[in-house]
Coordinates of C-alpha atoms in Angstrom, one line a residue:
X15 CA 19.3 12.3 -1.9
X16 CA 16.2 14.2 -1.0
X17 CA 14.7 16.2 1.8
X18 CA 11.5 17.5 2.7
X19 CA 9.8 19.8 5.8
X20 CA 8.2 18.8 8.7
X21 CA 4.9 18.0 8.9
X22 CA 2.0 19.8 11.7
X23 CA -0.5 16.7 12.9
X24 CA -1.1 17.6 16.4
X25 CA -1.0 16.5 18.8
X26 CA 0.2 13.0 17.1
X27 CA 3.3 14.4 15.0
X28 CA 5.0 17.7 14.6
X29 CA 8.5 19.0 13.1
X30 CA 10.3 17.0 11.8
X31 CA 11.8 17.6 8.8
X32 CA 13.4 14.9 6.9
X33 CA 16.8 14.2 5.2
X34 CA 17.2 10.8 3.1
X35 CA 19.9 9.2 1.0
X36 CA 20.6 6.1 -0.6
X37 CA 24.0 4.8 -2.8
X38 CA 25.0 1.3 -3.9
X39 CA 28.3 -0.4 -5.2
X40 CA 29.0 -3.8 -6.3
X41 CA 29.4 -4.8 -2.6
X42 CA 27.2 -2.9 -0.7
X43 CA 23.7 -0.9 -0.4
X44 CA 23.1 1.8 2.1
X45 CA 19.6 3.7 3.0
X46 CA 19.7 6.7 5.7
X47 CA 17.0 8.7 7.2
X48 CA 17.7 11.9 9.2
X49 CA 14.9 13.2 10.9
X50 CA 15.4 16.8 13.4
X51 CA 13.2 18.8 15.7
X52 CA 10.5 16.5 16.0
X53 CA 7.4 16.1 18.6
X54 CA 5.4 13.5 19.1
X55 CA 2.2 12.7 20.9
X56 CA 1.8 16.0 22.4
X57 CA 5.3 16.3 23.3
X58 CA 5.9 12.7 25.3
X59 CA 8.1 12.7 22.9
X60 CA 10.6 14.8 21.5
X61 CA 13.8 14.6 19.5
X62 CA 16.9 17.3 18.2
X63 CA 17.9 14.1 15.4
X64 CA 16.7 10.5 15.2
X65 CA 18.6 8.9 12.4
X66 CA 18.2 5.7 10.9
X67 CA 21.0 3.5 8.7
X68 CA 20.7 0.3 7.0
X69 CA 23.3 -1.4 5.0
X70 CA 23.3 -4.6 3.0
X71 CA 26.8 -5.9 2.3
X72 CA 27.8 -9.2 0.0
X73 CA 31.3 -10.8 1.1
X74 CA 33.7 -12.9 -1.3
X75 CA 32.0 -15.8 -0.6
X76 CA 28.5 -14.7 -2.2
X77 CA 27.6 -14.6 1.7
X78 CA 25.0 -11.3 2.8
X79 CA 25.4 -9.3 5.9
X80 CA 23.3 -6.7 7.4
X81 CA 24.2 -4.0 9.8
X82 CA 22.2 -0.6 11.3
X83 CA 25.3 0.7 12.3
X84 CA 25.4 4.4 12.2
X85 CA 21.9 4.6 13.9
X86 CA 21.8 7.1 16.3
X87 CA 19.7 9.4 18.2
X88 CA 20.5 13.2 19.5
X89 CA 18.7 14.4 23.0
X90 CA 15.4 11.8 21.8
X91 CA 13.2 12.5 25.1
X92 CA 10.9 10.1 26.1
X93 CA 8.5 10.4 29.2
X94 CA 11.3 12.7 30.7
X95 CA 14.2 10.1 30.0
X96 CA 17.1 11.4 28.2
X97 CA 18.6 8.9 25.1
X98 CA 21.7 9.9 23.1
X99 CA 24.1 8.0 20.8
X100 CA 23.2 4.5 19.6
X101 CA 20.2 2.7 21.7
X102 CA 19.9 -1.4 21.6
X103 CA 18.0 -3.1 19.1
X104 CA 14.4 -3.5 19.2
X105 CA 14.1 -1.6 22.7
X106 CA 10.7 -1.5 24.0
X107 CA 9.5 1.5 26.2
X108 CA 5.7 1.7 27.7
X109 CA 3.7 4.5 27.6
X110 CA 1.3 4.1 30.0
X111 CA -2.3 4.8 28.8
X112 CA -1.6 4.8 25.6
X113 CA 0.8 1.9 24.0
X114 CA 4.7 2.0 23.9
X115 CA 7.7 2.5 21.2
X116 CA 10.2 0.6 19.9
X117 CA 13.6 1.9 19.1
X118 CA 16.4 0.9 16.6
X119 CA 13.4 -1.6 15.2
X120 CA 15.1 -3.5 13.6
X121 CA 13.7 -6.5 10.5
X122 CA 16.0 -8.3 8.6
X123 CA 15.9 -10.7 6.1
X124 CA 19.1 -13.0 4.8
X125 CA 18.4 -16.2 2.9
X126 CA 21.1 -17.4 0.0
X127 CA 20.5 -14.9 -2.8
X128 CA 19.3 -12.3 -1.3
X129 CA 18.9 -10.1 2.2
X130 CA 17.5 -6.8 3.6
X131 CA 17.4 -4.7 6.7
X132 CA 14.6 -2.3 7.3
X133 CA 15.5 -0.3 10.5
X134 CA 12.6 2.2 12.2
X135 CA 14.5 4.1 14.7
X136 CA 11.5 5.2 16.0
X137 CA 8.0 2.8 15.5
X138 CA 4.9 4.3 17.9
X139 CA 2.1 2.2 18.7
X140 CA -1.3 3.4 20.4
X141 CA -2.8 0.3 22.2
X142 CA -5.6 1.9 24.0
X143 CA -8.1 4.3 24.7
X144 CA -6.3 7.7 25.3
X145 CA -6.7 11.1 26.6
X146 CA -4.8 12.2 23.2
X147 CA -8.0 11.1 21.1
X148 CA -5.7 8.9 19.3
X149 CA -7.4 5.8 17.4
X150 CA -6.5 2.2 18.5
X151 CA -4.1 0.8 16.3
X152 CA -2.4 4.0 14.6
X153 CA 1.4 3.6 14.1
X154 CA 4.2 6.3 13.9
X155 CA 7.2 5.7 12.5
X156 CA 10.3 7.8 12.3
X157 CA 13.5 7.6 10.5
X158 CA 13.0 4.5 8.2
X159 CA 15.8 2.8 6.5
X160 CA 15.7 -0.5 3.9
X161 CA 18.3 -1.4 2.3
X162 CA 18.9 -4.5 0.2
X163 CA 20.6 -6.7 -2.4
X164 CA 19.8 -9.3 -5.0
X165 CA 21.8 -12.6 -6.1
X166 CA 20.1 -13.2 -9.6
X167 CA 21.1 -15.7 -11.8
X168 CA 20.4 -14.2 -15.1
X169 CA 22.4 -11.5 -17.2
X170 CA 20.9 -8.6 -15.0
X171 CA 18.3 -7.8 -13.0
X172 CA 15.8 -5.2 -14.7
X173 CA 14.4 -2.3 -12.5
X174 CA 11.9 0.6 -12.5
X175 CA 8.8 2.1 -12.1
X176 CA 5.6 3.4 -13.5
X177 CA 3.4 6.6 -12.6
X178 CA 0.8 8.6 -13.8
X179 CA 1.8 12.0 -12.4
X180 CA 4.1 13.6 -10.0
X181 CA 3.9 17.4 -9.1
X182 CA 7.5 18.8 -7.8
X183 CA 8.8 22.2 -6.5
X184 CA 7.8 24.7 -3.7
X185 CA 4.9 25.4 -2.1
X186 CA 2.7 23.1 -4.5
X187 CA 3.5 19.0 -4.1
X188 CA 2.2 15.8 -5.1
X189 CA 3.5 12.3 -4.9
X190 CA 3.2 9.8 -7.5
X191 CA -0.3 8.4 -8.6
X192 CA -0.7 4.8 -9.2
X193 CA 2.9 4.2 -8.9
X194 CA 3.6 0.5 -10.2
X195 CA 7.5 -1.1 -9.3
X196 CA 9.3 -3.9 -10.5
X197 CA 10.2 -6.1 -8.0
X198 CA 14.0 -7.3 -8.1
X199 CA 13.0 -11.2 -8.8
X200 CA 10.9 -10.0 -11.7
X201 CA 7.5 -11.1 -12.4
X202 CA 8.0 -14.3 -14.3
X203 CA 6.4 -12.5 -17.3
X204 CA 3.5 -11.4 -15.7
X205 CA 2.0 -7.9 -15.6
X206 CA 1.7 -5.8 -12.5
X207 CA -0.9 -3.0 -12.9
X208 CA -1.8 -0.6 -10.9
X209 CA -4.9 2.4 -12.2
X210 CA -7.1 5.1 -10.7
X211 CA -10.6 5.8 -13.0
X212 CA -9.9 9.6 -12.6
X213 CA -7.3 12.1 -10.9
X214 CA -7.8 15.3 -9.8
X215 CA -4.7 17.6 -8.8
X216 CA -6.9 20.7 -7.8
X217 CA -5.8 24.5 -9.5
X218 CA -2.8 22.1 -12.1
X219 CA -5.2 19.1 -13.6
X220 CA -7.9 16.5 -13.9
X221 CA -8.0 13.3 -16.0
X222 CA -9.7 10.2 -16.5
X223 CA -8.4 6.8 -16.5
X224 CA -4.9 6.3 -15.4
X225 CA -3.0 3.0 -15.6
X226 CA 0.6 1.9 -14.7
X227 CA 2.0 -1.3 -15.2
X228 CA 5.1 -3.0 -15.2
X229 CA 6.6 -6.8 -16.0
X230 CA 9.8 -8.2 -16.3
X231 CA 11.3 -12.0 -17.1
X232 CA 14.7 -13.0 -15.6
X233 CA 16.2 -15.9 -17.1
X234 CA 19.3 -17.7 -17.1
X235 CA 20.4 -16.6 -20.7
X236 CA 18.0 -13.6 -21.1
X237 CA 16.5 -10.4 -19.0
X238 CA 13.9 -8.8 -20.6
X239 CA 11.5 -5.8 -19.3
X240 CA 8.5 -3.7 -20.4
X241 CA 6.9 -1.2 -18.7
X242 CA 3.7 1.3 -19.7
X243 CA 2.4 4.3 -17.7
X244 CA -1.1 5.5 -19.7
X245 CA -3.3 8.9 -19.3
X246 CA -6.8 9.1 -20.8
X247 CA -8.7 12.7 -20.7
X248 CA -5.6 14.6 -19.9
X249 CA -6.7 18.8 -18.9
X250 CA -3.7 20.8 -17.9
X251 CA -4.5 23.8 -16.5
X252 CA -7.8 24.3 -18.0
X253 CA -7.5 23.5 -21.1
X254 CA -4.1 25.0 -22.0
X255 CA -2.9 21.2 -22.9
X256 CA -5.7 18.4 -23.2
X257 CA -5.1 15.1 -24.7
X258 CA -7.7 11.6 -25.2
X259 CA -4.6 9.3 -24.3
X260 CA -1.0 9.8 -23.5
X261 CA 0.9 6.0 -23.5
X262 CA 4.7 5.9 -22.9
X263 CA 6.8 2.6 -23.0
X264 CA 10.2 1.6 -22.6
X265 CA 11.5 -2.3 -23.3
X266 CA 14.6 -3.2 -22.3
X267 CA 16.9 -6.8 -22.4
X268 CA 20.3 -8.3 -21.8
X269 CA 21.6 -11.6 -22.9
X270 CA 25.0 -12.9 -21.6
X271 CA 27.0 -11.9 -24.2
X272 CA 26.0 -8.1 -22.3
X273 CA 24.1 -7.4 -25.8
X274 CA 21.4 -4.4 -24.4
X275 CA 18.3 -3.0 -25.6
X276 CA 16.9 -0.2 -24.0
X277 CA 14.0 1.5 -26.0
X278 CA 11.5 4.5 -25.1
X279 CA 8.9 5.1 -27.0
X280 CA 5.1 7.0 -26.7
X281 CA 2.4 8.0 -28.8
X282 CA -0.7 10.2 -28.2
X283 CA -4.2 10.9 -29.1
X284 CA -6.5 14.2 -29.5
X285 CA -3.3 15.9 -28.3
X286 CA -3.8 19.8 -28.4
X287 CA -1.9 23.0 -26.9
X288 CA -3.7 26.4 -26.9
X289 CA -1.9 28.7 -29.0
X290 CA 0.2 26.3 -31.0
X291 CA -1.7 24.7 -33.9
X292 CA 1.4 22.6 -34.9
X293 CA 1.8 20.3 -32.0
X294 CA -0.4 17.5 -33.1
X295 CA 0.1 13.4 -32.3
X296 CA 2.7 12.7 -34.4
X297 CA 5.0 15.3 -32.6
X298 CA 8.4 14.8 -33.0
X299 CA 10.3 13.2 -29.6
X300 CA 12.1 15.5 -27.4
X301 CA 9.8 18.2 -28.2
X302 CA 9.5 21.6 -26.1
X303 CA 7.3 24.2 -26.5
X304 CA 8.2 27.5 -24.9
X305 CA 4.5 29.1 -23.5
X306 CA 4.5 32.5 -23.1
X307 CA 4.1 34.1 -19.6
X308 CA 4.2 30.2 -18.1
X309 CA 7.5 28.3 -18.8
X310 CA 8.3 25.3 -20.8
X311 CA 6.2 22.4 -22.0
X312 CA 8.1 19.0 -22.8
X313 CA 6.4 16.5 -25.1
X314 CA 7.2 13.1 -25.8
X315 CA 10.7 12.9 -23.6
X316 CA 13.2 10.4 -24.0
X317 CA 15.8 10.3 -21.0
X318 CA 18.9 7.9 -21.7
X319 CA 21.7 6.8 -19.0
X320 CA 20.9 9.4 -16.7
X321 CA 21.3 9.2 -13.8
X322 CA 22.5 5.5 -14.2
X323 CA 24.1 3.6 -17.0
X324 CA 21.6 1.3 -19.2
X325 CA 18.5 3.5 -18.2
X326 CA 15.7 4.6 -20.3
X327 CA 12.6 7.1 -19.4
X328 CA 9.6 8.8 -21.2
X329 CA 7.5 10.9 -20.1
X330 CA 4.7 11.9 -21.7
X331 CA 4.1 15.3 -20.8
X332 CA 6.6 17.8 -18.7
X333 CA 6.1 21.6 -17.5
X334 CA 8.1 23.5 -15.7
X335 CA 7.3 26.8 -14.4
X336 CA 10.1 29.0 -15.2
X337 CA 8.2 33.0 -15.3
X338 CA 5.7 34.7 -13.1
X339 CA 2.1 33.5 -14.1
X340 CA -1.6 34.2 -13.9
X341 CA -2.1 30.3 -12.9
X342 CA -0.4 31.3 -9.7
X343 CA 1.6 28.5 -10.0
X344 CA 5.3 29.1 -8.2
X345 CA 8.3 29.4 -10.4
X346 CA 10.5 26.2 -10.0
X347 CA 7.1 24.1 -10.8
X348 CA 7.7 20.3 -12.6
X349 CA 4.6 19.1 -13.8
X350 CA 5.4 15.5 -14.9
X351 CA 2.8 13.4 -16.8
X352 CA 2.7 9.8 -17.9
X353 CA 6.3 8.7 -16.8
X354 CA 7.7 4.6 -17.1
X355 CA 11.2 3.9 -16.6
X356 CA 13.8 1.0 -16.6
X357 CA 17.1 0.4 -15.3
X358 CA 19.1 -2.6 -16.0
X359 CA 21.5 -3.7 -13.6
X360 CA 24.5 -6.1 -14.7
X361 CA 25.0 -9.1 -13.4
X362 CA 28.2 -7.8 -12.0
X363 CA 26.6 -5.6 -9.5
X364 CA 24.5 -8.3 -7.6

């Protein structure tokens, strides 16, 4: 679950702040998005909710369904029309001089072994010249579900993700760099990469070369994973951590006989934090370091079965801001660096 506050684009988007949620069983996968008080396009359009569901469902007979039921929309004004409750799918309404909007969009997917449903409740498109200065060819979408579910045959399917950093907490944000994913179907043993040559996240850190990747081979007998997330020229807040190369790894595998390996693992180079002389690269795993009028630095973390079962994460480097600081950094602050992940999925839970 996650939320987040509007956003101030005028006059293309304003408001609008944003609910989500997913969940899963062995049956079923379900995606919401709740968006409320939004305006759009200089207020031809406004809204008190617009929110999207999505649900991917597999019956007894290995057969997929998908359904936006629960879609709705609360006092959505368009051009001076009123729309409450559930609207049709894929209705069209024209703007005049400028493009039209499609509610309850809905794209679907459903083949043998595996579907999805990815509904836009609201999806804005600007066709022409306007008087709004809006470019031809920008989108808007609002309230965007997908949900989705995987027959594999193989022992499991292996999932996750790669980043280089991810800043959390209040008034200071950042969303992940390079992310890399595994798709469901795997990657038939190749490796998915995805770098930047040099980040900057202004007042919290700079580095060089960041490079994510992830691969994965699904067989009948045998699901097997790696995944690598790699920082070169780490600063951290000028100097206060700085490090040549930061590489974390996990591996994971299942056979049929539900045998799993699920390993984390990183190691670093020219690793140095001001003030503490004994953290050097061969720091133990699980590390933290408590920094005086700042919070508390995590080294080389290992995450095991949380927040599913067979799930492994490292991250590299972790702060959080827990005291009132001369960085000016908010309390609450989660500075992650160099972060891979896998989850493996059982064949039981298509």
């Amino acid at each position: 679950m996650g939320s987040a506050a509007g956003v101030n684009l005028p006059p293309l988007v304003t408001g609008g702040a944003v609910n989500t949620d997913v969940s899963s069983a062995s049956q079923q996968a379900q995606a919401l998005a709740d968006t409320a008080s939004i305006s759009l396009l200089g207020g031809l359009i406004t809204a008190q909710e617009i929110k999207a569901v999505s649900t991917t469902t597999i019956d007894s007979n290995g057969v997929f369904h998908v359904s936006a039921g629960g879609s709705t929309v609360n006092n959505l004004v368009i051009l001076g029309h009123v729309y409450n409750g559930s609207v049709p799918a894929n209705m069209r309404i024209n703007i005049p001089l400028l493009g039209y909007v499609v509610l309850n969009e809905q794209l679907a997917n459903i083949g043998s072994s595996e579907a999805t449903l990815t509904v836009n409740m609201l999806h804005v498109h600007v066709t022409t010249i306007n008087i709004l200065g809006l470019q031809v060819g920008t989108e808007v979408i609002v309230s965007n579900a997908t949900s989705g579910m995987v027959n594999v045959f193989a022992p499991g399917i292996i999932s996750g993700e790669s980043y280089g950093t991810q800043v959390m907490g209040p008034l200071l944000a950042s969303a992940p760099t390079a992310p890399e994913s595994l798709p469901c179907f795997g990657t038939n043993g190749q490796v998915l990469t995805n770098s930047l040559a040099s980040l900057n996240l202004p007042s919290i850190l700079t580095s060089g070369t960041v490079t994510n990747t992830v691969e994965s081979n699904l067989t009948i007998s045998l699901s097997t994973g790696q995944n690598t997330s790699t920082v070169q020229g780490l600063n951290l807040l000028n100097g206060l951590v700085t490090a040549s190369v930061m590489r974390a790894q996990v591996v994971a595998a299942v056979n049929n006989s539900n045998n799993y390996i699920l390993n984390g693992s990183d190691s670093f180079a020219g690793i140095s934090v001001a003030g503490h002389p004994e953290i050097t690269d061969s720091v133990p795993y699980n590390t933290n370091v408590s920094l005086a009028g700042l919070g508390t630095l995590y080294l080389k973390r290992v995450i095991h079965n949380a927040p599913y079962p067979h799930f492994v994460e490292v991250r590299s480097l972790e702060l959080v801001v827990t005291q009132n600081n001369s960085y000016n950094l908010p309390i609450g602050l989660d500075v992650i660096v160099g972060d891979t992940q896998i989850q493996i999925i059982p064949a039981s839970n298509p």
